PDB file of C-alpha atoms in Angstrom:
ATOM      1  CA  UNK A  32       7.604  40.221  17.020  1.00 44.00           C
ATOM      2  CA  UNK A  33       5.226  40.233  14.095  1.00 47.00           C
ATOM      3  CA  UNK A  34       2.100  38.207  13.703  1.00 50.00           C
ATOM      4  CA  UNK A  35       0.581  37.075  10.483  1.00 55.00           C
ATOM      5  CA  UNK A  36      -3.185  37.172  10.310  1.00 55.00           C
ATOM      6  CA  UNK A  37      -5.137  35.552   7.513  1.00 54.00           C
ATOM      7  CA  UNK A  38      -8.773  35.908   6.673  1.00 54.00           C
ATOM      8  CA  UNK A  39      -9.862  32.275   6.723  1.00 52.00           C
ATOM      9  CA  UNK A  40     -12.868  32.952   4.512  1.00 58.00           C
ATOM     10  CA  UNK A  41     -10.506  34.089   1.745  1.00 82.00           C
ATOM     11  CA  UNK A  42      -8.427  30.878   1.790  1.00 91.00           C
ATOM     12  CA  UNK A  43      -9.060  27.842  -0.388  1.00 94.00           C
ATOM     13  CA  UNK A  44      -9.792  25.130   2.162  1.00 95.00           C
ATOM     14  CA  UNK A  45      -8.001  22.073   0.785  1.00 97.00           C
ATOM     15  CA  UNK A  46      -9.871  19.876   3.281  1.00 96.00           C
ATOM     16  CA  UNK A  47     -13.080  20.555   1.343  1.00 96.00           C
ATOM     17  CA  UNK A  48     -11.512  18.782  -1.648  1.00 96.00           C
ATOM     18  CA  UNK A  49      -9.794  16.061   0.396  1.00 96.00           C
ATOM     19  CA  UNK A  50     -12.695  14.452   2.258  1.00 94.00           C
ATOM     20  CA  UNK A  51     -12.330  11.072   0.504  1.00 93.00           C
ATOM     21  CA  UNK A  52      -8.574  11.094   1.019  1.00 93.00           C
ATOM     22  CA  UNK A  53      -8.980  11.960   4.708  1.00 92.00           C
ATOM     23  CA  UNK A  54     -11.422   9.049   5.086  1.00 91.00           C
ATOM     24  CA  UNK A  55      -8.891   6.723   3.449  1.00 91.00           C
ATOM     25  CA  UNK A  56      -6.196   7.863   5.891  1.00 89.00           C
ATOM     26  CA  UNK A  57      -8.571   7.262   8.813  1.00 87.00           C
ATOM     27  CA  UNK A  58      -9.444   3.820   7.435  1.00 87.00           C
ATOM     28  CA  UNK A  59      -5.723   3.030   7.083  1.00 86.00           C
ATOM     29  CA  UNK A  60      -5.478   3.195  10.868  1.00 80.00           C
ATOM     30  CA  UNK A  61      -7.917   0.295  11.133  1.00 88.00           C
ATOM     31  CA  UNK A  62      -7.289  -1.790   8.023  1.00 88.00           C
ATOM     32  CA  UNK A  63      -4.901  -2.227   5.125  1.00 90.00           C
ATOM     33  CA  UNK A  64      -5.220   0.521   2.483  1.00 86.00           C
ATOM     34  CA  UNK A  65      -3.297   0.242  -0.767  1.00 88.00           C
ATOM     35  CA  UNK A  66      -0.665   2.974  -1.243  1.00 89.00           C
ATOM     36  CA  UNK A  67      -1.694   3.268  -4.894  1.00 90.00           C
ATOM     37  CA  UNK A  68      -5.241   4.050  -3.772  1.00 92.00           C
ATOM     38  CA  UNK A  69      -3.915   6.825  -1.510  1.00 93.00           C
ATOM     39  CA  UNK A  70      -1.763   8.174  -4.361  1.00 94.00           C
ATOM     40  CA  UNK A  71      -4.685   8.150  -6.802  1.00 94.00           C
ATOM     41  CA  UNK A  72      -6.919   9.970  -4.334  1.00 96.00           C
ATOM     42  CA  UNK A  73      -4.195  12.533  -3.525  1.00 96.00           C
ATOM     43  CA  UNK A  74      -3.728  13.181  -7.249  1.00 96.00           C
ATOM     44  CA  UNK A  75      -7.509  13.547  -7.638  1.00 97.00           C
ATOM     45  CA  UNK A  76      -7.491  16.222  -4.921  1.00 97.00           C
ATOM     46  CA  UNK A  77      -4.658  18.055  -6.672  1.00 97.00           C
ATOM     47  CA  UNK A  78      -6.483  17.797 -10.009  1.00 96.00           C
ATOM     48  CA  UNK A  79      -9.599  19.285  -8.414  1.00 97.00           C
ATOM     49  CA  UNK A  80      -7.713  22.241  -6.953  1.00 97.00           C
ATOM     50  CA  UNK A  81      -4.956  23.012  -9.457  1.00 97.00           C
ATOM     51  CA  UNK A  82      -5.888  21.048 -12.568  1.00 96.00           C
ATOM     52  CA  UNK A  83      -2.530  19.272 -12.208  1.00 96.00           C
ATOM     53  CA  UNK A  84      -1.120  16.479 -10.051  1.00 94.00           C
ATOM     54  CA  UNK A  85       2.340  15.656  -8.754  1.00 92.00           C
ATOM     55  CA  UNK A  86       2.749  13.363 -11.781  1.00 91.00           C
ATOM     56  CA  UNK A  87       2.571  16.453 -14.009  1.00 93.00           C
ATOM     57  CA  UNK A  88       5.679  18.137 -12.595  1.00 92.00           C
ATOM     58  CA  UNK A  89       9.222  16.833 -12.603  1.00 90.00           C
ATOM     59  CA  UNK A  90      11.355  17.164  -9.465  1.00 90.00           C
ATOM     60  CA  UNK A  91      14.115  18.625 -11.642  1.00 91.00           C
ATOM     61  CA  UNK A  92      12.022  21.748 -12.267  1.00 94.00           C
ATOM     62  CA  UNK A  93      12.546  22.824  -8.661  1.00 96.00           C
ATOM     63  CA  UNK A  94      15.807  24.484  -7.682  1.00 96.00           C
ATOM     64  CA  UNK A  95      18.167  22.977  -5.127  1.00 97.00           C
ATOM     65  CA  UNK A  96      17.082  25.753  -2.746  1.00 97.00           C
ATOM     66  CA  UNK A  97      13.421  24.788  -3.245  1.00 97.00           C
ATOM     67  CA  UNK A  98      14.218  21.140  -2.468  1.00 97.00           C
ATOM     68  CA  UNK A  99      16.167  22.107   0.630  1.00 97.00           C
ATOM     69  CA  UNK A 100      13.337  24.353   1.799  1.00 97.00           C
ATOM     70  CA  UNK A 101      10.716  21.637   1.230  1.00 96.00           C
ATOM     71  CA  UNK A 102      12.872  19.079   3.056  1.00 96.00           C
ATOM     72  CA  UNK A 103      13.175  21.360   6.079  1.00 97.00           C
ATOM     73  CA  UNK A 104       9.492  22.330   6.167  1.00 97.00           C
ATOM     74  CA  UNK A 105       7.534  21.619   9.344  1.00 97.00           C
ATOM     75  CA  UNK A 106       3.780  21.833   9.915  1.00 96.00           C
ATOM     76  CA  UNK A 107       3.815  25.347  11.363  1.00 96.00           C
ATOM     77  CA  UNK A 108       5.891  26.782   8.509  1.00 97.00           C
ATOM     78  CA  UNK A 109       3.793  24.860   5.982  1.00 97.00           C
ATOM     79  CA  UNK A 110       0.582  26.314   7.348  1.00 96.00           C
ATOM     80  CA  UNK A 111       1.945  29.870   7.129  1.00 96.00           C
ATOM     81  CA  UNK A 112       3.378  29.314   3.641  1.00 97.00           C
ATOM     82  CA  UNK A 113       0.109  27.845   2.368  1.00 97.00           C
ATOM     83  CA  UNK A 114      -1.962  30.642   3.899  1.00 96.00           C
ATOM     84  CA  UNK A 115       0.239  33.290   2.317  1.00 95.00           C
ATOM     85  CA  UNK A 116      -0.475  31.635  -1.030  1.00 96.00           C
ATOM     86  CA  UNK A 117      -4.226  31.487  -0.334  1.00 96.00           C
ATOM     87  CA  UNK A 118      -4.617  27.903   0.953  1.00 97.00           C
ATOM     88  CA  UNK A 119      -5.675  26.348   4.260  1.00 96.00           C
ATOM     89  CA  UNK A 120      -4.054  23.041   5.286  1.00 97.00           C
ATOM     90  CA  UNK A 121      -6.343  22.409   8.277  1.00 95.00           C
ATOM     91  CA  UNK A 122      -9.387  20.158   8.518  1.00 92.00           C
ATOM     92  CA  UNK A 123     -11.755  19.513  11.424  1.00 88.00           C
ATOM     93  CA  UNK A 124      -9.126  17.301  13.123  1.00 88.00           C
ATOM     94  CA  UNK A 125      -6.002  19.391  12.598  1.00 93.00           C
ATOM     95  CA  UNK A 126      -3.309  19.479   9.936  1.00 96.00           C
ATOM     96  CA  UNK A 127      -4.082  17.510   6.776  1.00 96.00           C
ATOM     97  CA  UNK A 128      -2.086  14.283   6.561  1.00 93.00           C
ATOM     98  CA  UNK A 129      -0.722  15.124   3.104  1.00 96.00           C
ATOM     99  CA  UNK A 130       0.274  18.705   3.949  1.00 97.00           C
ATOM    100  CA  UNK A 131       3.787  18.307   2.534  1.00 97.00           C
ATOM    101  CA  UNK A 132       2.470  17.211  -0.867  1.00 96.00           C
ATOM    102  CA  UNK A 133       0.071  20.133  -0.955  1.00 98.00           C
ATOM    103  CA  UNK A 134       2.964  22.494  -0.188  1.00 98.00           C
ATOM    104  CA  UNK A 135       4.843  20.911  -3.091  1.00 96.00           C
ATOM    105  CA  UNK A 136       1.901  21.725  -5.375  1.00 97.00           C
ATOM    106  CA  UNK A 137       1.524  25.243  -3.953  1.00 98.00           C
ATOM    107  CA  UNK A 138       5.230  25.888  -4.551  1.00 98.00           C
ATOM    108  CA  UNK A 139       4.913  24.543  -8.098  1.00 97.00           C
ATOM    109  CA  UNK A 140       2.033  26.936  -8.676  1.00 97.00           C
ATOM    110  CA  UNK A 141       4.010  29.824  -7.155  1.00 96.00           C
ATOM    111  CA  UNK A 142       7.006  29.025  -9.397  1.00 97.00           C
ATOM    112  CA  UNK A 143       4.829  28.878 -12.539  1.00 97.00           C
ATOM    113  CA  UNK A 144       5.557  25.174 -13.103  1.00 96.00           C
ATOM    114  CA  UNK A 145       1.943  24.091 -13.664  1.00 96.00           C
ATOM    115  CA  UNK A 146       2.013  24.347 -17.448  1.00 96.00           C
ATOM    116  CA  UNK A 147       0.875  22.090 -20.292  1.00 95.00           C
ATOM    117  CA  UNK A 148       4.479  21.811 -21.560  1.00 95.00           C
ATOM    118  CA  UNK A 149       5.780  20.658 -18.171  1.00 94.00           C
ATOM    119  CA  UNK A 150       2.868  18.189 -17.934  1.00 91.00           C
ATOM    120  CA  UNK A 151       3.662  16.734 -21.363  1.00 91.00           C
ATOM    121  CA  UNK A 152       7.372  16.382 -20.536  1.00 92.00           C
ATOM    122  CA  UNK A 153       6.663  14.728 -17.167  1.00 88.00           C
ATOM    123  CA  UNK A 154       4.151  12.311 -18.731  1.00 84.00           C
ATOM    124  CA  UNK A 155       6.632  11.436 -21.493  1.00 86.00           C
ATOM    125  CA  UNK A 156       9.272  10.569 -18.869  1.00 86.00           C
ATOM    126  CA  UNK A 157       6.777   8.390 -16.964  1.00 80.00           C
ATOM    127  CA  UNK A 158       5.734   6.594 -20.162  1.00 80.00           C
ATOM    128  CA  UNK A 159       9.357   6.063 -21.150  1.00 81.00           C
ATOM    129  CA  UNK A 160      10.087   4.500 -17.754  1.00 78.00           C
ATOM    130  CA  UNK A 161       7.061   2.200 -18.013  1.00 76.00           C
ATOM    131  CA  UNK A 162       7.831   1.161 -21.588  1.00 79.00           C
ATOM    132  CA  UNK A 163      11.412   0.294 -20.670  1.00 79.00           C
ATOM    133  CA  UNK A 164      10.123  -2.351 -18.232  1.00 79.00           C
ATOM    134  CA  UNK A 165      10.299  -5.838 -19.783  1.00 82.00           C
ATOM    135  CA  UNK A 166       6.741  -6.830 -18.901  1.00 81.00           C
ATOM    136  CA  UNK A 167       4.978  -3.693 -20.238  1.00 70.00           C
ATOM    137  CA  UNK A 168       3.574  -3.849 -23.770  1.00 72.00           C
ATOM    138  CA  UNK A 169       1.605  -0.608 -23.825  1.00 70.00           C
ATOM    139  CA  UNK A 170       0.153   2.317 -21.932  1.00 69.00           C
ATOM    140  CA  UNK A 171      -3.497   3.283 -21.686  1.00 71.00           C
ATOM    141  CA  UNK A 172      -3.946   7.034 -21.421  1.00 68.00           C
ATOM    142  CA  UNK A 173      -6.918   8.645 -19.716  1.00 64.00           C
ATOM    143  CA  UNK A 174      -8.510  12.018 -20.312  1.00 59.00           C
TER     144      UNK A 174
END
């Protein structure tokens, strides 16, 4: 049997970037929290860590094997995977609620998918989908 040891001081502690998101998840247990608000905050965490969000990467960029692996991922495997890539998925209360999404971003980073070209292509697909809706007349871009 082999054990994997990680130096916790060398890991990027995602919880340090996700405090607002963690508070929103805690608040959601007591009152209604808008899913869009959770998504925006999750994307803000990803932007802070990687400079990219899940909106910047298309699902099609991942192989079928990557999708199958992500779909089968449990918390223990996720924690080991993240640590091997230099990230910590634990906060003061245990595993971060959005651990799967962070693993998705870590895998994207590992696969070299966090590129300006992939961002532009993903944003173009999102804009195309919005503009095809009958009640959308334009898109306001930020940044």
